[in-house]
Short mmCIF file of C-alpha atoms and ligand atoms in Angstrom, two decimals:
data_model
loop_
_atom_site.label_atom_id
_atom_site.label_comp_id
_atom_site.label_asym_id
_atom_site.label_seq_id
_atom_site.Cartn_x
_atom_site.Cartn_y
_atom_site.Cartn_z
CA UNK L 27 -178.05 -94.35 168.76
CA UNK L 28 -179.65 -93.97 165.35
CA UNK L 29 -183.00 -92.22 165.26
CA UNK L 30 -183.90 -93.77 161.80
CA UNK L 31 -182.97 -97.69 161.96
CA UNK L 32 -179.93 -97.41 159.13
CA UNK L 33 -177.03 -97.42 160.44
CA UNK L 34 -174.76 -96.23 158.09
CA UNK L 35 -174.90 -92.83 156.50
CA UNK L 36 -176.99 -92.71 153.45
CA UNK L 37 -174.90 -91.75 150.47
CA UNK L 38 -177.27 -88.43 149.80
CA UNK L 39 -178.31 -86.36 151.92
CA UNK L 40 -180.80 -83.79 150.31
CA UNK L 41 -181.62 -80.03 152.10
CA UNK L 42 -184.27 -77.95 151.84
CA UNK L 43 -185.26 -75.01 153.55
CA UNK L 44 -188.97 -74.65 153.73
CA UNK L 45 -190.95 -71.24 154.01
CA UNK L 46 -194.35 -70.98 153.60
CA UNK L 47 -194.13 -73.27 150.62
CA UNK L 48 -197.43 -75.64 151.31
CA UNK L 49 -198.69 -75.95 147.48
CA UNK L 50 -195.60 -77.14 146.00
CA UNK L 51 -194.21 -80.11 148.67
CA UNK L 52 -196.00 -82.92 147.56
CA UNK L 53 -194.73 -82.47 144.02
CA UNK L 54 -191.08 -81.79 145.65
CA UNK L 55 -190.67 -84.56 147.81
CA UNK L 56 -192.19 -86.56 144.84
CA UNK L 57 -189.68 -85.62 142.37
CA UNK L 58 -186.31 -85.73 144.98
CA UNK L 59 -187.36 -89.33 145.56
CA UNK L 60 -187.38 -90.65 142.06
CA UNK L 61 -184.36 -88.36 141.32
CA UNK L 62 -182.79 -90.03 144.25
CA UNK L 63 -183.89 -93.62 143.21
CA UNK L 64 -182.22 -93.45 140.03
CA UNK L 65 -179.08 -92.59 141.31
CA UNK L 66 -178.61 -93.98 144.60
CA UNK L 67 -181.85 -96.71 145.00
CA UNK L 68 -182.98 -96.01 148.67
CA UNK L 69 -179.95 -94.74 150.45
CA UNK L 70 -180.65 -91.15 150.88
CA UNK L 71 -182.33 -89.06 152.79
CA UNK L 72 -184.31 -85.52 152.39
CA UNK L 73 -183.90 -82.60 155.08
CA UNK L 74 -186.73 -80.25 155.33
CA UNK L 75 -186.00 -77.32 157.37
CA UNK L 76 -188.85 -75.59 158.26
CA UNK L 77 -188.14 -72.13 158.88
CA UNK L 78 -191.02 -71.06 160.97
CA UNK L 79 -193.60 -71.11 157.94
CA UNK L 80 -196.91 -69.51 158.82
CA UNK L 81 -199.27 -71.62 156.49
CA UNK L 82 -199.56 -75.51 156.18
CA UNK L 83 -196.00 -76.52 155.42
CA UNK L 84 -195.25 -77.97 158.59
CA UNK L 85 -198.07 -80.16 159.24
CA UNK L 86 -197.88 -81.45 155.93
CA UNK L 87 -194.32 -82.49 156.01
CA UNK L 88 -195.26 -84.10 159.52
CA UNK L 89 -197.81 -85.68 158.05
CA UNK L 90 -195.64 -87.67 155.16
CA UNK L 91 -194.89 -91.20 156.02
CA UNK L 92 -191.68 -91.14 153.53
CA UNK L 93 -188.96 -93.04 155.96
CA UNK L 94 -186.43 -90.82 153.77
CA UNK L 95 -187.79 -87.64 155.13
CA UNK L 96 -185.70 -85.69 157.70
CA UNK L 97 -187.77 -82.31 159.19
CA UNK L 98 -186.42 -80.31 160.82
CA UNK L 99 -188.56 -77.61 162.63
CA UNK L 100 -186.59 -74.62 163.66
CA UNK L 101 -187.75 -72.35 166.65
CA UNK L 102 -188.89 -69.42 164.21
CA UNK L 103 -188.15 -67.67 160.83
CA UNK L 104 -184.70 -67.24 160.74
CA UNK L 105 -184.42 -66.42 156.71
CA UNK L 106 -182.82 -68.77 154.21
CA UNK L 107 -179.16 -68.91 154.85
CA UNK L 108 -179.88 -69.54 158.37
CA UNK L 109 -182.31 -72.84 157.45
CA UNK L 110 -179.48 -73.86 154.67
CA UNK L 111 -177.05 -73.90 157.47
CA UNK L 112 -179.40 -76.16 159.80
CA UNK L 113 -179.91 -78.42 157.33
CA UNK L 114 -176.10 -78.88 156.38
CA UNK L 115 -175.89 -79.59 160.11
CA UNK L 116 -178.67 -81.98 160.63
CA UNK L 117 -177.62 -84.21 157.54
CA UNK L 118 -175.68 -87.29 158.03
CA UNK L 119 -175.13 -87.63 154.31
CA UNK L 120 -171.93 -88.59 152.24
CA UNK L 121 -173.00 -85.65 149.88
CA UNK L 122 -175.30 -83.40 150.26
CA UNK L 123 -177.44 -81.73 147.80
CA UNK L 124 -178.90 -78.31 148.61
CA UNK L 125 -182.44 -77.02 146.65
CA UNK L 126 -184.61 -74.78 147.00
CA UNK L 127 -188.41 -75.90 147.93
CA UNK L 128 -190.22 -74.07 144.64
CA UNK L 129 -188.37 -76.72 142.20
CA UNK L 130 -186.92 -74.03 140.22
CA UNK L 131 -183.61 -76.06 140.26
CA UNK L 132 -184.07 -79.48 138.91
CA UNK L 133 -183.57 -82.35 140.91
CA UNK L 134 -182.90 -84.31 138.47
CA UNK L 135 -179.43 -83.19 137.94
CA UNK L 136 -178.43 -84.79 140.58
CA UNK L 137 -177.25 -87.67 138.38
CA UNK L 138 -174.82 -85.63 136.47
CA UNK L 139 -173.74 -84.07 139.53
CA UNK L 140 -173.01 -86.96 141.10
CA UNK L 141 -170.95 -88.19 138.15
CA UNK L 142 -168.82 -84.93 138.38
CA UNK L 143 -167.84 -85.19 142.24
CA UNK L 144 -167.10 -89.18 141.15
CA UNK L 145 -164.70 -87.87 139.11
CA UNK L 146 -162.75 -85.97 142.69
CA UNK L 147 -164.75 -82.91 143.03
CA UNK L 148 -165.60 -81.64 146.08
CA UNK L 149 -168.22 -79.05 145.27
CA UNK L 150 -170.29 -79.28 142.10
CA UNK L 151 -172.11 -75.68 142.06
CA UNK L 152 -175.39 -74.69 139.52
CA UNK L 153 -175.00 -71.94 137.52
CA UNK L 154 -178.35 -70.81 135.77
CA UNK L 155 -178.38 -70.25 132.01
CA UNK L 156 -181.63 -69.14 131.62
CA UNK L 157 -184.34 -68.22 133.96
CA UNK L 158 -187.85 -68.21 132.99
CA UNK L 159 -190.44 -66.69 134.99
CA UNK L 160 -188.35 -63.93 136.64
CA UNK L 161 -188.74 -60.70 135.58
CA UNK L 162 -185.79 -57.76 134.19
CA UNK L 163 -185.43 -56.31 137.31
CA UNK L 164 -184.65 -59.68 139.29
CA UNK L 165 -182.26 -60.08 136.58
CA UNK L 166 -180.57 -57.35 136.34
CA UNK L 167 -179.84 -56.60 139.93
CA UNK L 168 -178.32 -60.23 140.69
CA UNK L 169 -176.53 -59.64 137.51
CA UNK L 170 -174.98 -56.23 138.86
CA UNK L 171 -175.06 -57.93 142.29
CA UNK L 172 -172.58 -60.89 141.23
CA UNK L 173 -170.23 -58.99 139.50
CA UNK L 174 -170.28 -56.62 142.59
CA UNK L 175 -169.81 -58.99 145.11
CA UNK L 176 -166.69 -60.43 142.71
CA UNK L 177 -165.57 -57.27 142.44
CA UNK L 178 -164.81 -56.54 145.86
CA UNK L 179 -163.80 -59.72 147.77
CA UNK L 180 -161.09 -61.88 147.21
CA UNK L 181 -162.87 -64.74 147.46
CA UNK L 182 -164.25 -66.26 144.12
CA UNK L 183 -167.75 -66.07 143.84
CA UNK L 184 -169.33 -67.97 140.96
CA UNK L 185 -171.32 -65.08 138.88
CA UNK L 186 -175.14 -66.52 138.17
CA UNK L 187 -174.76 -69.42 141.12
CA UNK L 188 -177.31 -69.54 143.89
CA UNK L 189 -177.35 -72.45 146.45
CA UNK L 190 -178.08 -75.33 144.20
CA UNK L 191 -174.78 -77.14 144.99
CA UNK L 192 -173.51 -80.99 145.46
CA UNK L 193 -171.12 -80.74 148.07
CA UNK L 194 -168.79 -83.37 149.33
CA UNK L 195 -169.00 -84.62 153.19
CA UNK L 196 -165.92 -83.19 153.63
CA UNK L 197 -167.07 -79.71 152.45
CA UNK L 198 -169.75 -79.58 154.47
CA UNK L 199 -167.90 -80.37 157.68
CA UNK L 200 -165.49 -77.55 157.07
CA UNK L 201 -168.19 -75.24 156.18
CA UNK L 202 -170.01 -76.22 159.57
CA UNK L 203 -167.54 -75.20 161.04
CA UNK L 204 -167.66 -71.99 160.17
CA UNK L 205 -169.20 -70.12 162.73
CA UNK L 206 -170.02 -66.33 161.79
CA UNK L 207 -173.53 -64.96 162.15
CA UNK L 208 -173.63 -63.07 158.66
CA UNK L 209 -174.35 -66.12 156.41
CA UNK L 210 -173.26 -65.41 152.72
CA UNK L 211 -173.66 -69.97 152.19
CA UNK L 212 -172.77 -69.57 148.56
CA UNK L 213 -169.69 -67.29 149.38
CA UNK L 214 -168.37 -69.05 151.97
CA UNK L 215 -168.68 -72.62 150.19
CA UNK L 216 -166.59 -70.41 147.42
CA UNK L 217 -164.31 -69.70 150.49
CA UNK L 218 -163.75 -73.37 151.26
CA UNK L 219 -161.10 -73.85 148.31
CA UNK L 220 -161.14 -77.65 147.31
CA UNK L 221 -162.18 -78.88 143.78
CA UNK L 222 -165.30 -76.86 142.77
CA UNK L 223 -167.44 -77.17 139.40
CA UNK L 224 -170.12 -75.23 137.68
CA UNK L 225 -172.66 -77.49 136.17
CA UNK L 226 -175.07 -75.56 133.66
CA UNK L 227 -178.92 -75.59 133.77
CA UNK L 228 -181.68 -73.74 132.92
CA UNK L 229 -183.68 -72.26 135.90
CA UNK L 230 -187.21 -73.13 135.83
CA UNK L 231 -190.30 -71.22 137.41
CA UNK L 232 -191.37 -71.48 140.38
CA UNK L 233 -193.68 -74.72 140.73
CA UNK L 234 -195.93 -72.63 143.60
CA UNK L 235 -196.22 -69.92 145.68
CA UNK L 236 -194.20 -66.92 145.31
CA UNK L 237 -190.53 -65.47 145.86
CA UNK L 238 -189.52 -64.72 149.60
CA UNK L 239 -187.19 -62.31 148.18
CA UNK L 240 -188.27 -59.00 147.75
CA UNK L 241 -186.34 -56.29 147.11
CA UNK L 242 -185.82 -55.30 150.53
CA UNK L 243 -184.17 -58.81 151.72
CA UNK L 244 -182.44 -59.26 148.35
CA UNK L 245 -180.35 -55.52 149.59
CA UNK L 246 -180.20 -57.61 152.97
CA UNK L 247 -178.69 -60.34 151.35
CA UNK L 248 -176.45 -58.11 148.92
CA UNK L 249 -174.76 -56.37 151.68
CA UNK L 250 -174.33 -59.06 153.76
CA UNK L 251 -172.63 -60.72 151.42
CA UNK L 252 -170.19 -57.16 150.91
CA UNK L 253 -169.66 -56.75 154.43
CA UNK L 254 -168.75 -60.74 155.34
CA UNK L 255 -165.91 -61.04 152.53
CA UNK L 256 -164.28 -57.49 151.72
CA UNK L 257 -163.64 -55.02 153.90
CA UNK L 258 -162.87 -52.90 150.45
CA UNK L 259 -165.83 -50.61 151.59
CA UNK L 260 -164.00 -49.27 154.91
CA UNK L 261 -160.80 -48.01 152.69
CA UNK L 262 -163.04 -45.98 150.32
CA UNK L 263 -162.87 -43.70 153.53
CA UNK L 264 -159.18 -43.06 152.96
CA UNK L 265 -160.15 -42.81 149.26
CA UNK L 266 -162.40 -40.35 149.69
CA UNK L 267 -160.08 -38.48 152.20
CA UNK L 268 -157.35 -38.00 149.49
CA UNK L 269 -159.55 -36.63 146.92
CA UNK L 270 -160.76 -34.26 149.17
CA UNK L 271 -157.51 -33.33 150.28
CA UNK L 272 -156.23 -32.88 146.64
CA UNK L 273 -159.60 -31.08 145.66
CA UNK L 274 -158.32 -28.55 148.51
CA UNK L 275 -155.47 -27.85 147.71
CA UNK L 276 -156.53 -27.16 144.40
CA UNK L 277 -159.22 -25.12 145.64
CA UNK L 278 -156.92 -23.03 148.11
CA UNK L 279 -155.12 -22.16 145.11
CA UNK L 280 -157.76 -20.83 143.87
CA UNK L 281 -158.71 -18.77 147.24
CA UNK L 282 -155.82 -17.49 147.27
CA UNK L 283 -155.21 -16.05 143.42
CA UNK L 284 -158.95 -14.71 144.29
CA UNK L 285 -158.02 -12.93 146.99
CA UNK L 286 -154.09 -11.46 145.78
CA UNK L 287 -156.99 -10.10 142.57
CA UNK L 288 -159.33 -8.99 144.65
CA UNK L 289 -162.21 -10.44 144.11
CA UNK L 290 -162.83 -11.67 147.55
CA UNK L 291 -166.76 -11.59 149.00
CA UNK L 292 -168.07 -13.58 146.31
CA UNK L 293 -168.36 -17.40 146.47
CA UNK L 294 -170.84 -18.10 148.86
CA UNK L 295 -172.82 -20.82 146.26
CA UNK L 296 -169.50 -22.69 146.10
CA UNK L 297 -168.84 -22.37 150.06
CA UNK L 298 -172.34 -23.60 150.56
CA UNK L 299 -171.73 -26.87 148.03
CA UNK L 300 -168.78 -27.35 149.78
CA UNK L 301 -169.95 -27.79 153.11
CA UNK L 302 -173.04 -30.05 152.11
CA UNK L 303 -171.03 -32.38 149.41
CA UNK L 304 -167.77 -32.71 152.58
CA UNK L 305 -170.90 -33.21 155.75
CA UNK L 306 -172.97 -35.92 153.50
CA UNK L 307 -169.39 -37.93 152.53
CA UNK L 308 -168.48 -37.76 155.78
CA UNK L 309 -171.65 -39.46 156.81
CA UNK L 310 -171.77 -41.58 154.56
CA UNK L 311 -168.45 -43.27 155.03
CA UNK L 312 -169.83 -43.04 159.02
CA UNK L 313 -172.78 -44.82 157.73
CA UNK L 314 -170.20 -47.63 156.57
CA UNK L 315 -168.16 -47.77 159.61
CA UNK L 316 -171.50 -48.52 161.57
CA UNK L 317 -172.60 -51.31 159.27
CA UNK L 318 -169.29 -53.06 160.07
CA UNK L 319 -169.52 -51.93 163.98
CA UNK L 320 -172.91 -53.29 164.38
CA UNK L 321 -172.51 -56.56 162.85
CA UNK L 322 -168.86 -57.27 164.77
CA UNK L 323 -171.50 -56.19 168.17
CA UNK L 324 -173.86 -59.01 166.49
CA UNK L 325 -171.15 -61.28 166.72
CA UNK L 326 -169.47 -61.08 169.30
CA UNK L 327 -172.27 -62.09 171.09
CA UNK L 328 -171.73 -65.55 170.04
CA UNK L 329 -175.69 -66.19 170.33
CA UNK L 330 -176.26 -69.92 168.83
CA UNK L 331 -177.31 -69.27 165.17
CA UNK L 332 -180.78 -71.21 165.41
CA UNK L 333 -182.82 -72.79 167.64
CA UNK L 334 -184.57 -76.33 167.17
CA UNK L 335 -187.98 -76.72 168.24
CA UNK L 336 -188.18 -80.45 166.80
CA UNK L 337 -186.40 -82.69 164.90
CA UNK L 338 -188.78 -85.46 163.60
CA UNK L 339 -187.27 -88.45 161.81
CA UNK L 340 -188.93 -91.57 160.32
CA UNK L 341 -192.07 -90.72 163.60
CA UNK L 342 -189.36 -90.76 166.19
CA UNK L 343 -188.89 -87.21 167.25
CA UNK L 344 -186.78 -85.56 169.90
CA UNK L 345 -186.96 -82.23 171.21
CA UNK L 346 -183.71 -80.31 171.22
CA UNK L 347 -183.69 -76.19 171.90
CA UNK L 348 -179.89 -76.46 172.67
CA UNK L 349 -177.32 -75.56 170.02
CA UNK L 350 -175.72 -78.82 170.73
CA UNK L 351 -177.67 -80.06 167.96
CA UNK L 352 -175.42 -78.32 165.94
CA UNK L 353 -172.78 -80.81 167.11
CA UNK L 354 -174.13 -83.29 165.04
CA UNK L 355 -176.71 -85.84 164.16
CA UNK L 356 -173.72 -87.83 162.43
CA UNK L 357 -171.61 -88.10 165.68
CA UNK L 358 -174.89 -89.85 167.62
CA UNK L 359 -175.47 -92.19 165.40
N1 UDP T 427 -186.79 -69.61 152.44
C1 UDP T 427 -186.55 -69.86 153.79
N2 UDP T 427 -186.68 -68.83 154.69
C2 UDP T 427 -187.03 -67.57 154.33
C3 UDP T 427 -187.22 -67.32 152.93
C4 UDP T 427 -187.10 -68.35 152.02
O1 UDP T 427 -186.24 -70.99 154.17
O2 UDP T 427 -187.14 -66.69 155.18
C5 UDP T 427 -186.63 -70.71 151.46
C6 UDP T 427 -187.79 -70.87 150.49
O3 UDP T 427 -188.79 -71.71 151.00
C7 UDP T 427 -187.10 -71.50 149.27
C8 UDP T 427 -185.71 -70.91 149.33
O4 UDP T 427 -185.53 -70.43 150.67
O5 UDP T 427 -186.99 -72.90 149.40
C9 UDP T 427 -185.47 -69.80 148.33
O6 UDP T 427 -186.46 -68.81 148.43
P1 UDP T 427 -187.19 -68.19 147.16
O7 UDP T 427 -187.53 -69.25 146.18
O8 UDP T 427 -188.33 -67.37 147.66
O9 UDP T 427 -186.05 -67.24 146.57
P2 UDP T 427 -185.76 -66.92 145.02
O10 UDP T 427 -185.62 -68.24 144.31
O11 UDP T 427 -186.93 -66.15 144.53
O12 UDP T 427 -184.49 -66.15 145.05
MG1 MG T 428 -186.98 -69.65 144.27
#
C-alpha cells in the first residue's frame, strides 16, 4: 500500500530534522521545492522530522498542503542524530539529501550534487569553506574537534563536513542498518566505504532562530563521536602505566642513592605530589573505562532508537509507536 498515491519511489528524497525551528520553515520548504523542481520536476519528496519541538513547528508543518511533504513526528526530543536517522528510515527516496532546517547549507546544490553521484558516487558530502555568522569559538573547537576525531579513529572522517550529504539508496540502506545507539551519522556514513566526494560551499547564517548546539551538547557530540570509532582512549591506560613505571624506577634510583648518602627524612613535598599526580591518573583513566562501560550497558539494552508518534503523509496519517517503522516505509509501498 502506498500512503501518498505514487507508486514508484521519487528520485529525491530530502531530510530534515526539525527542532524548534518555527520562523524559518516556510522559507525552507519554499526553497527545497524549487531546488527540487529544477533538478528532478515533481518527483521528490521532503522528510520533516520533528524532534519533539516545543514551539509552533509542528502544527505548521501539519498545516502545509505541499503533497511532497513527508512529517514525521517523533515521540519526543531525541537530539539531532537521532531525527537524521528517522528520517533516513522513513524516506523512500533513490537519493537522499540530508539539511539542516536553519538553511545554512544551500539547497540549491543539490544540482551539482546530483551531477557528481551521476557520475558513480555513492556519497557526495559538504565541506564548508567559509562560515559566516558563527563566531571564533564555534570555529575553533570543531576545527580542533575534526582533526581530533581523525586523529584517533581509523575511520576517515572528512575534516570541516557536517551532515549536508547526497547519499545514494544504497548508502542509506547499509547505514540503516546500522544499529548502535551512539549516533556519530557523519562518521559512520564515513564508515560505509563506497565512492564518497566532498563538494565545497560556503556556509551561510542561520535563516532563524538560533543554534541547538551549545557547548555542552557539542562535548556530547565530540565524545560520542571518540568513544563510537576508537577505542585509542582505553590504551592510554597502558600508556600511562609505563610512564609511571619508568618514572619509578627512575625515582627509586634516586631513593636509594638518597638513602646510601644519608639524606633520608626529607622529601615529603615530592611524596605528597606523588601520591596526588598517581590517585588523579588513576581516576582519570577510571573515568574513561566508565564512559565506555556505561554506553556498552546503554546498548546492550537494545531499546528501539526512537519512537513515532505520527507519521503524516500527503493528509493520510497513521499512527505507529512500534519500531517496526524502522523496517521501512519503502518495503510497504
Ligand atoms: N535539531 C534536532 N534536534 C535537536 C537539536 C537540533 O533535530 O535536539 C536540528 C535542528 O532543527 C537543525 C539541525 O538539527 O535542523 C542542526 O541544528 P543546529 O542548526 O542548531 O546546529 P548547528 O548548525 O548550530 O551546529
Ligand atoms: Mg545550524
Amino acid at each position: 500500500m502506498d500512503t501518498r498515491g505514487h507508486s514508484k519511489e521519487p528520485r529525491l528524497s530530502w531530510v530534515v530534522p526539525v527542532y524548534n525551528e518555527e520562523d524559518g520553515l516556510g522559507e525552507l520548504l519554499r526553497r527545497l521545492k524549487l531546488a527540487s523542481v529544477e533538478i528532478v520536476g515533481e518527483d521528490y519528496e521532503i522528510v520533516c522530522v520533528n524532534d519533539g519541538s516545543t514551539d509552533g513547528s509542528l502544527d505548521f508543518l501539519k498545516s502545509q498542503e505541499q503533497p511532497a511533504l513527508v512529517v514525521v513526528d517523533l515521540a519526543r526530543n531525541y537530539g539531532h542524530q537521532i531525527a537524521l536517522t528517522a528520517g533516513l528510515e522513513a524516506a523512500r527516496g533513490a537519493r537522499v539529501l540530508i539539511i539542516d532546517a536553519d538553511l545554512q547549507d544551500p539547497p540549491e546544490l543539490v544540482g551539482p550534487m546530483m551531477a557528481l553521484m551521476d557520475d558513480g558516487n555513492d556519497v557526495v558530502y559538504g565541506v564548508r569553506k567559509k562560515r559566516d555568522g558563527e563566531n571564533w569559538f564555534k570555529l575553533g573547537t570543531a576545527y580542533a574537534f575534526y582533526r581530533l576525531v581523525s586523529k584517533l579513529s581509523s575511520t576517515p572522517i572528512a575534516p570541516d563536513a557536517g551532515d549536508f550529504r547526497l547519499m545514494s539508496r544504497r548508502a542509506v540502506d547499509n547505514l540503516n542498518s546500522m544499529p548502535e545507539r551512539f549516533r556519530f551519522v557523519r562518521g559512520m556514513v564515513g564508515w560505509l566505504g563506497l565512492k564518497q566526494v566532498p563538494i565545497h560551499y560556503d556556509r551561510a547564517e542561520r535563516f532563524a532562530g538560533k543554534t541547538h548546539y551549545p557547548l555542552r551538547k557539542m562535548l556530547v557530540l565530540a565524545i560520542d563521536a571518540i568513544t563510537s570509532f576508537s577505542i585509542l582512549p582505553l590504551r592510554f591506560a597502558s600508556l600511562a602505566g609505563a610512564i609511571c613505571g619508568l618514572l619509578g624506577i627512575l625515582l627509586m634510583g634516586f631513593a636509594l642513592y638518597a638513602w646510601i648518602t644519608g639524606n633520608v627524612v626529607q622529601g615529603w613535598t615530592s611524596l605528597a605530589g606523588l601520591v596526588l599526580l598517581l590517585g588523579s591518573v588513576q581516576l582519570l583513566i577510571l573515568g574513561v573505562f566508565g564512559e565506555y562501560l556505561g554506553r556498552m550497558y546503554l546498548e546492550v539494552k537494545r531499546r528501539p532508537l526512537y519512537f513515532v508518534n505520527e507519521l503524516i503523509t500527503n493528509g493520510a496519517r497513521e499512527t505507529n509507536s512500534s519500531p517496526s517503522f524502522r523496517k521501512n516505509r519503502r518495503e510497504r509501498s
